[in-house]
N, CA, C and O atoms as a Maestro MAE file, in Angstrom:
{
 s_m_m2io_version
 :::
 2.0.0
}

f_m_ct {
 s_m_title
 :::
 protein
 m_atom[200] {
  # First column is atom index #
  i_m_mmod_type
  r_m_x_coord
  r_m_y_coord
  r_m_z_coord
  i_m_residue_number
  s_m_chain_name
  s_m_pdb_residue_name
  s_m_pdb_atom_name
  i_m_atomic_number
  :::
  1 25 47.880 -127.178 90.251 1 A "MET " " N  " 7
  2 3 48.736 -126.499 91.182 1 A "MET " " CA " 6
  3 2 49.627 -125.512 90.409 1 A "MET " " C  " 6
  4 15 50.321 -125.893 89.467 1 A "MET " " O  " 8
  5 25 49.593 -124.239 90.825 2 A "LYS " " N  " 7
  6 3 50.383 -123.206 90.174 2 A "LYS " " CA " 6
  7 2 51.772 -123.137 90.799 2 A "LYS " " C  " 6
  8 15 51.934 -123.278 92.011 2 A "LYS " " O  " 8
  9 25 52.748 -122.921 89.965 3 A "ARG " " N  " 7
  10 3 54.104 -122.736 90.466 3 A "ARG " " CA " 6
  11 2 54.369 -121.244 90.642 3 A "ARG " " C  " 6
  12 15 54.010 -120.427 89.795 3 A "ARG " " O  " 8
  13 25 54.991 -120.918 91.737 4 A "LEU " " N  " 7
  14 3 55.348 -119.527 91.980 4 A "LEU " " CA " 6
  15 2 56.598 -119.181 91.192 4 A "LEU " " C  " 6
  16 15 57.560 -119.948 91.167 4 A "LEU " " O  " 8
  17 25 56.576 -118.046 90.561 5 A "LYS " " N  " 7
  18 3 57.747 -117.608 89.824 5 A "LYS " " CA " 6
  19 2 58.716 -116.929 90.783 5 A "LYS " " C  " 6
  20 15 58.326 -116.087 91.592 5 A "LYS " " O  " 8
  21 25 59.966 -117.305 90.678 6 A "LYS " " N  " 7
  22 3 60.998 -116.692 91.501 6 A "LYS " " CA " 6
  23 2 61.515 -115.445 90.785 6 A "LYS " " C  " 6
  24 15 61.606 -115.420 89.557 6 A "LYS " " O  " 8
  25 25 61.847 -114.428 91.547 7 A "PRO " " N  " 7
  26 3 62.416 -113.242 90.888 7 A "PRO " " CA " 6
  27 2 63.798 -113.581 90.334 7 A "PRO " " C  " 6
  28 15 64.538 -114.347 90.951 7 A "PRO " " O  " 8
  29 25 64.146 -113.031 89.198 8 A "PRO " " N  " 7
  30 3 65.461 -113.329 88.638 8 A "PRO " " CA " 6
  31 2 66.567 -112.733 89.508 8 A "PRO " " C  " 6
  32 15 66.508 -111.566 89.895 8 A "PRO " " O  " 8
  33 25 67.564 -113.543 89.803 9 A "LEU " " N  " 7
  34 3 68.672 -113.074 90.627 9 A "LEU " " CA " 6
  35 2 69.686 -112.357 89.747 9 A "LEU " " C  " 6
  36 15 70.113 -112.865 88.711 9 A "LEU " " O  " 8
  37 25 70.049 -111.185 90.186 10 A "VAL " " N  " 7
  38 3 71.054 -110.395 89.482 10 A "VAL " " CA " 6
  39 2 72.199 -110.189 90.453 10 A "VAL " " C  " 6
  40 15 72.016 -109.589 91.512 10 A "VAL " " O  " 8
  41 25 73.374 -110.678 90.102 11 A "ARG " " N  " 7
  42 3 74.543 -110.529 90.968 11 A "ARG " " CA " 6
  43 2 75.330 -109.302 90.553 11 A "ARG " " C  " 6
  44 15 75.574 -109.077 89.368 11 A "ARG " " O  " 8
  45 25 75.726 -108.507 91.546 12 A "LYS " " N  " 7
  46 3 76.478 -107.280 91.302 12 A "LYS " " CA " 6
  47 2 77.686 -107.223 92.236 12 A "LYS " " C  " 6
  48 15 77.722 -107.897 93.265 12 A "LYS " " O  " 8
  49 25 78.657 -106.421 91.865 13 A "TRP " " N  " 7
  50 3 79.831 -106.195 92.692 13 A "TRP " " CA " 6
  51 2 79.618 -104.946 93.540 13 A "TRP " " C  " 6
  52 15 79.042 -103.960 93.082 13 A "TRP " " O  " 8
  53 25 80.091 -105.004 94.775 14 A "TYR " " N  " 7
  54 3 80.127 -103.824 95.635 14 A "TYR " " CA " 6
  55 2 81.549 -103.283 95.566 14 A "TYR " " C  " 6
  56 15 82.504 -104.007 95.847 14 A "TYR " " O  " 8
  57 25 81.695 -102.005 95.192 15 A "TYR " " N  " 7
  58 3 83.003 -101.400 94.998 15 A "TYR " " CA " 6
  59 2 83.385 -100.528 96.185 15 A "TYR " " C  " 6
  60 15 82.527 -99.941 96.845 15 A "TYR " " O  " 8
  61 25 84.678 -100.454 96.443 16 A "CYS " " N  " 7
  62 3 85.205 -99.568 97.476 16 A "CYS " " CA " 6
  63 2 84.979 -98.127 97.022 16 A "CYS " " C  " 6
  64 15 85.331 -97.793 95.891 16 A "CYS " " O  " 8
  65 25 84.404 -97.261 97.862 17 A "PRO " " N  " 7
  66 3 84.152 -95.881 97.452 17 A "PRO " " CA " 6
  67 2 85.430 -95.039 97.349 17 A "PRO " " C  " 6
  68 15 85.407 -93.952 96.771 17 A "PRO " " O  " 8
  69 25 86.535 -95.530 97.900 18 A "TYR " " N  " 7
  70 3 87.782 -94.764 97.889 18 A "TYR " " CA " 6
  71 2 88.668 -95.108 96.688 18 A "TYR " " C  " 6
  72 15 89.133 -94.211 95.985 18 A "TYR " " O  " 8
  73 25 88.901 -96.404 96.453 19 A "CYS " " N  " 7
  74 3 89.824 -96.799 95.385 19 A "CYS " " CA " 6
  75 2 89.130 -97.552 94.248 19 A "CYS " " C  " 6
  76 15 89.784 -97.913 93.269 19 A "CYS " " O  " 8
  77 25 87.838 -97.793 94.354 20 A "HIS " " N  " 7
  78 3 87.007 -98.434 93.324 20 A "HIS " " CA " 6
  79 2 87.440 -99.864 92.995 20 A "HIS " " C  " 6
  80 15 87.347 -100.300 91.848 20 A "HIS " " O  " 8
  81 25 87.911 -100.586 94.010 21 A "THR " " N  " 7
  82 3 88.248 -101.997 93.865 21 A "THR " " CA " 6
  83 2 87.026 -102.830 94.214 21 A "THR " " C  " 6
  84 15 86.247 -102.449 95.087 21 A "THR " " O  " 8
  85 25 86.848 -103.961 93.544 22 A "LYS " " N  " 7
  86 3 85.737 -104.859 93.860 22 A "LYS " " CA " 6
  87 2 85.956 -105.461 95.248 22 A "LYS " " C  " 6
  88 15 87.020 -106.013 95.530 22 A "LYS " " O  " 8
  89 25 84.935 -105.351 96.119 23 A "ILE " " N  " 7
  90 3 85.065 -105.836 97.496 23 A "ILE " " CA " 6
  91 2 84.248 -107.102 97.720 23 A "ILE " " C  " 6
  92 15 84.762 -108.090 98.244 23 A "ILE " " O  " 8
  93 25 82.969 -107.076 97.321 24 A "ALA " " N  " 7
  94 3 82.084 -108.202 97.602 24 A "ALA " " CA " 6
  95 2 81.048 -108.340 96.497 24 A "ALA " " C  " 6
  96 15 80.766 -107.393 95.763 24 A "ALA " " O  " 8
  97 25 80.483 -109.554 96.395 25 A "VAL " " N  " 7
  98 3 79.418 -109.823 95.432 25 A "VAL " " CA " 6
  99 2 78.109 -109.942 96.207 25 A "VAL " " C  " 6
  100 15 78.055 -110.570 97.264 25 A "VAL " " O  " 8
  101 25 77.058 -109.332 95.668 26 A "TYR " " N  " 7
  102 3 75.736 -109.446 96.283 26 A "TYR " " CA " 6
  103 2 74.706 -109.605 95.186 26 A "TYR " " C  " 6
  104 15 74.975 -109.295 94.026 26 A "TYR " " O  " 8
  105 25 73.520 -110.090 95.550 27 A "ASP " " N  " 7
  106 3 72.450 -110.200 94.556 27 A "ASP " " CA " 6
  107 2 71.329 -109.238 94.910 27 A "ASP " " C  " 6
  108 15 71.385 -108.561 95.936 27 A "ASP " " O  " 8
  109 25 70.312 -109.179 94.062 28 A "ASN " " N  " 7
  110 3 69.263 -108.174 94.224 28 A "ASN " " CA " 6
  111 2 68.324 -108.456 95.404 28 A "ASN " " C  " 6
  112 15 67.476 -107.618 95.711 28 A "ASN " " O  " 8
  113 25 68.446 -109.596 96.066 29 A "THR " " N  " 7
  114 3 67.607 -109.880 97.235 29 A "THR " " CA " 6
  115 2 68.330 -109.585 98.544 29 A "THR " " C  " 6
  116 15 67.750 -109.760 99.616 29 A "THR " " O  " 8
  117 25 69.572 -109.146 98.480 30 A "ALA " " N  " 7
  118 3 70.374 -108.905 99.680 30 A "ALA " " CA " 6
  119 2 69.952 -107.622 100.382 30 A "ALA " " C  " 6
  120 15 69.571 -106.637 99.749 30 A "ALA " " O  " 8
  121 25 70.030 -107.664 101.700 31 A "LYS " " N  " 7
  122 3 69.790 -106.486 102.521 31 A "LYS " " CA " 6
  123 2 70.872 -106.477 103.595 31 A "LYS " " C  " 6
  124 15 71.026 -107.443 104.342 31 A "LYS " " O  " 8
  125 25 71.616 -105.383 103.662 32 A "ALA " " N  " 7
  126 3 72.701 -105.298 104.635 32 A "ALA " " CA " 6
  127 2 72.852 -103.856 105.117 32 A "ALA " " C  " 6
  128 15 72.749 -102.904 104.344 32 A "ALA " " O  " 8
  129 25 73.095 -103.731 106.403 33 A "ALA " " N  " 7
  130 3 73.390 -102.434 107.011 33 A "ALA " " CA " 6
  131 2 74.261 -102.700 108.232 33 A "ALA " " C  " 6
  132 15 74.019 -103.646 108.982 33 A "ALA " " O  " 8
  133 25 75.244 -101.885 108.422 34 A "GLY " " N  " 7
  134 3 76.134 -102.055 109.569 34 A "GLY " " CA " 6
  135 2 77.158 -103.153 109.377 34 A "GLY " " C  " 6
  136 15 77.696 -103.669 110.357 34 A "GLY " " O  " 8
  137 25 77.442 -103.526 108.130 35 A "VAL " " N  " 7
  138 3 78.454 -104.529 107.837 35 A "VAL " " CA " 6
  139 2 79.713 -103.788 107.396 35 A "VAL " " C  " 6
  140 15 79.673 -102.980 106.468 35 A "VAL " " O  " 8
  141 25 80.827 -104.067 108.065 36 A "TYR " " N  " 7
  142 3 82.078 -103.393 107.756 36 A "TYR " " CA " 6
  143 2 83.072 -104.390 107.178 36 A "TYR " " C  " 6
  144 15 83.261 -105.485 107.710 36 A "TYR " " O  " 8
  145 25 83.708 -103.987 106.073 37 A "ILE " " N  " 7
  146 3 84.723 -104.808 105.424 37 A "ILE " " CA " 6
  147 2 85.941 -103.930 105.188 37 A "ILE " " C  " 6
  148 15 85.820 -102.765 104.812 37 A "ILE " " O  " 8
  149 25 87.121 -104.508 105.415 38 A "LYS " " N  " 7
  150 3 88.353 -103.780 105.167 38 A "LYS " " CA " 6
  151 2 88.795 -104.029 103.731 38 A "LYS " " C  " 6
  152 15 88.917 -105.178 103.308 38 A "LYS " " O  " 8
  153 25 89.033 -102.963 102.987 39 A "CYS " " N  " 7
  154 3 89.448 -103.068 101.594 39 A "CYS " " CA " 6
  155 2 90.861 -103.631 101.530 39 A "CYS " " C  " 6
  156 15 91.733 -103.227 102.298 39 A "CYS " " O  " 8
  157 25 91.081 -104.565 100.610 40 A "ARG " " N  " 7
  158 3 92.397 -105.187 100.478 40 A "ARG " " CA " 6
  159 2 93.417 -104.247 99.842 40 A "ARG " " C  " 6
  160 15 94.616 -104.374 100.093 40 A "ARG " " O  " 8
  161 25 92.961 -103.320 99.033 41 A "THR " " N  " 7
  162 3 93.876 -102.449 98.298 41 A "THR " " CA " 6
  163 2 94.281 -101.217 99.107 41 A "THR " " C  " 6
  164 15 95.468 -100.970 99.318 41 A "THR " " O  " 8
  165 25 93.289 -100.449 99.558 42 A "CYS " " N  " 7
  166 3 93.604 -99.189 100.252 42 A "CYS " " CA " 6
  167 2 93.616 -99.326 101.773 42 A "CYS " " C  " 6
  168 15 93.980 -98.380 102.471 42 A "CYS " " O  " 8
  169 25 93.223 -100.486 102.297 43 A "LYS " " N  " 7
  170 3 93.253 -100.788 103.738 43 A "LYS " " CA " 6
  171 2 92.318 -99.927 104.577 43 A "LYS " " C  " 6
  172 15 92.502 -99.815 105.789 43 A "LYS " " O  " 8
  173 25 91.312 -99.312 103.942 44 A "LYS " " N  " 7
  174 3 90.327 -98.531 104.680 44 A "LYS " " CA " 6
  175 2 89.123 -99.396 104.993 44 A "LYS " " C  " 6
  176 15 88.798 -100.320 104.247 44 A "LYS " " O  " 8
  177 25 88.462 -99.093 106.101 45 A "GLU " " N  " 7
  178 3 87.268 -99.833 106.497 45 A "GLU " " CA " 6
  179 2 86.059 -99.208 105.830 45 A "GLU " " C  " 6
  180 15 85.866 -97.994 105.889 45 A "GLU " " O  " 8
  181 25 85.232 -100.050 105.188 46 A "VAL " " N  " 7
  182 3 84.097 -99.572 104.418 46 A "VAL " " CA " 6
  183 2 82.816 -100.200 104.978 46 A "VAL " " C  " 6
  184 15 82.752 -101.412 105.186 46 A "VAL " " O  " 8
  185 25 81.802 -99.369 105.218 47 A "GLU " " N  " 7
  186 3 80.498 -99.888 105.645 47 A "GLU " " CA " 6
  187 2 79.674 -100.209 104.407 47 A "GLU " " C  " 6
  188 15 79.536 -99.386 103.503 47 A "GLU " " O  " 8
  189 25 79.125 -101.430 104.384 48 A "ILE " " N  " 7
  190 3 78.315 -101.854 103.259 48 A "ILE " " CA " 6
  191 2 76.851 -101.601 103.585 48 A "ILE " " C  " 6
  192 15 76.343 -102.071 104.604 48 A "ILE " " O  " 8
  193 25 76.178 -100.858 102.719 49 A "ARG " " N  " 7
  194 3 74.733 -100.592 102.854 49 A "ARG " " CA " 6
  195 2 74.072 -100.973 101.553 49 A "ARG " " C  " 6
  196 15 74.278 -100.328 100.525 49 A "ARG " " O  " 8
  197 25 73.283 -102.016 101.601 50 A "ILE " " N  " 7
  198 3 72.578 -102.496 100.413 50 A "ILE " " CA " 6
  199 2 71.082 -102.439 100.694 50 A "ILE " " C  " 6
  200 15 70.278 -102.796 99.834 50 A "ILE " " O  " 8
  :::
 }
 m_bond[199] {
  # First column is bond index #
  i_m_from
  i_m_to
  i_m_order
  :::
  1 1 2 1
  2 2 3 1
  3 3 4 2
  4 3 5 1
  5 5 6 1
  6 6 7 1
  7 7 8 2
  8 7 9 1
  9 9 10 1
  10 10 11 1
  11 11 12 2
  12 11 13 1
  13 13 14 1
  14 14 15 1
  15 15 16 2
  16 15 17 1
  17 17 18 1
  18 18 19 1
  19 19 20 2
  20 19 21 1
  21 21 22 1
  22 22 23 1
  23 23 24 2
  24 23 25 1
  25 25 26 1
  26 26 27 1
  27 27 28 2
  28 27 29 1
  29 29 30 1
  30 30 31 1
  31 31 32 2
  32 31 33 1
  33 33 34 1
  34 34 35 1
  35 35 36 2
  36 35 37 1
  37 37 38 1
  38 38 39 1
  39 39 40 2
  40 39 41 1
  41 41 42 1
  42 42 43 1
  43 43 44 2
  44 43 45 1
  45 45 46 1
  46 46 47 1
  47 47 48 2
  48 47 49 1
  49 49 50 1
  50 50 51 1
  51 51 52 2
  52 51 53 1
  53 53 54 1
  54 54 55 1
  55 55 56 2
  56 55 57 1
  57 57 58 1
  58 58 59 1
  59 59 60 2
  60 59 61 1
  61 61 62 1
  62 62 63 1
  63 63 64 2
  64 63 65 1
  65 65 66 1
  66 66 67 1
  67 67 68 2
  68 67 69 1
  69 69 70 1
  70 70 71 1
  71 71 72 2
  72 71 73 1
  73 73 74 1
  74 74 75 1
  75 75 76 2
  76 75 77 1
  77 77 78 1
  78 78 79 1
  79 79 80 2
  80 79 81 1
  81 81 82 1
  82 82 83 1
  83 83 84 2
  84 83 85 1
  85 85 86 1
  86 86 87 1
  87 87 88 2
  88 87 89 1
  89 89 90 1
  90 90 91 1
  91 91 92 2
  92 91 93 1
  93 93 94 1
  94 94 95 1
  95 95 96 2
  96 95 97 1
  97 97 98 1
  98 98 99 1
  99 99 100 2
  100 99 101 1
  101 101 102 1
  102 102 103 1
  103 103 104 2
  104 103 105 1
  105 105 106 1
  106 106 107 1
  107 107 108 2
  108 107 109 1
  109 109 110 1
  110 110 111 1
  111 111 112 2
  112 111 113 1
  113 113 114 1
  114 114 115 1
  115 115 116 2
  116 115 117 1
  117 117 118 1
  118 118 119 1
  119 119 120 2
  120 119 121 1
  121 121 122 1
  122 122 123 1
  123 123 124 2
  124 123 125 1
  125 125 126 1
  126 126 127 1
  127 127 128 2
  128 127 129 1
  129 129 130 1
  130 130 131 1
  131 131 132 2
  132 131 133 1
  133 133 134 1
  134 134 135 1
  135 135 136 2
  136 135 137 1
  137 137 138 1
  138 138 139 1
  139 139 140 2
  140 139 141 1
  141 141 142 1
  142 142 143 1
  143 143 144 2
  144 143 145 1
  145 145 146 1
  146 146 147 1
  147 147 148 2
  148 147 149 1
  149 149 150 1
  150 150 151 1
  151 151 152 2
  152 151 153 1
  153 153 154 1
  154 154 155 1
  155 155 156 2
  156 155 157 1
  157 157 158 1
  158 158 159 1
  159 159 160 2
  160 159 161 1
  161 161 162 1
  162 162 163 1
  163 163 164 2
  164 163 165 1
  165 165 166 1
  166 166 167 1
  167 167 168 2
  168 167 169 1
  169 169 170 1
  170 170 171 1
  171 171 172 2
  172 171 173 1
  173 173 174 1
  174 174 175 1
  175 175 176 2
  176 175 177 1
  177 177 178 1
  178 178 179 1
  179 179 180 2
  180 179 181 1
  181 181 182 1
  182 182 183 1
  183 183 184 2
  184 183 185 1
  185 185 186 1
  186 186 187 1
  187 187 188 2
  188 187 189 1
  189 189 190 1
  190 190 191 1
  191 191 192 2
  192 191 193 1
  193 193 194 1
  194 194 195 1
  195 195 196 2
  196 195 197 1
  197 197 198 1
  198 198 199 1
  199 199 200 2
  :::
 }
}
């Protein structure tokens, strides 16, 4: 029986495009569109597209 190899997970930070503060952590298997998060530093709403 062969074991399937899992792709290596790479975790990255998503940065605010306005003030460059770290907003969220995601990995290389994530897919997101239409997700809005409010930045804690500049208080602007940011759409996350991964």
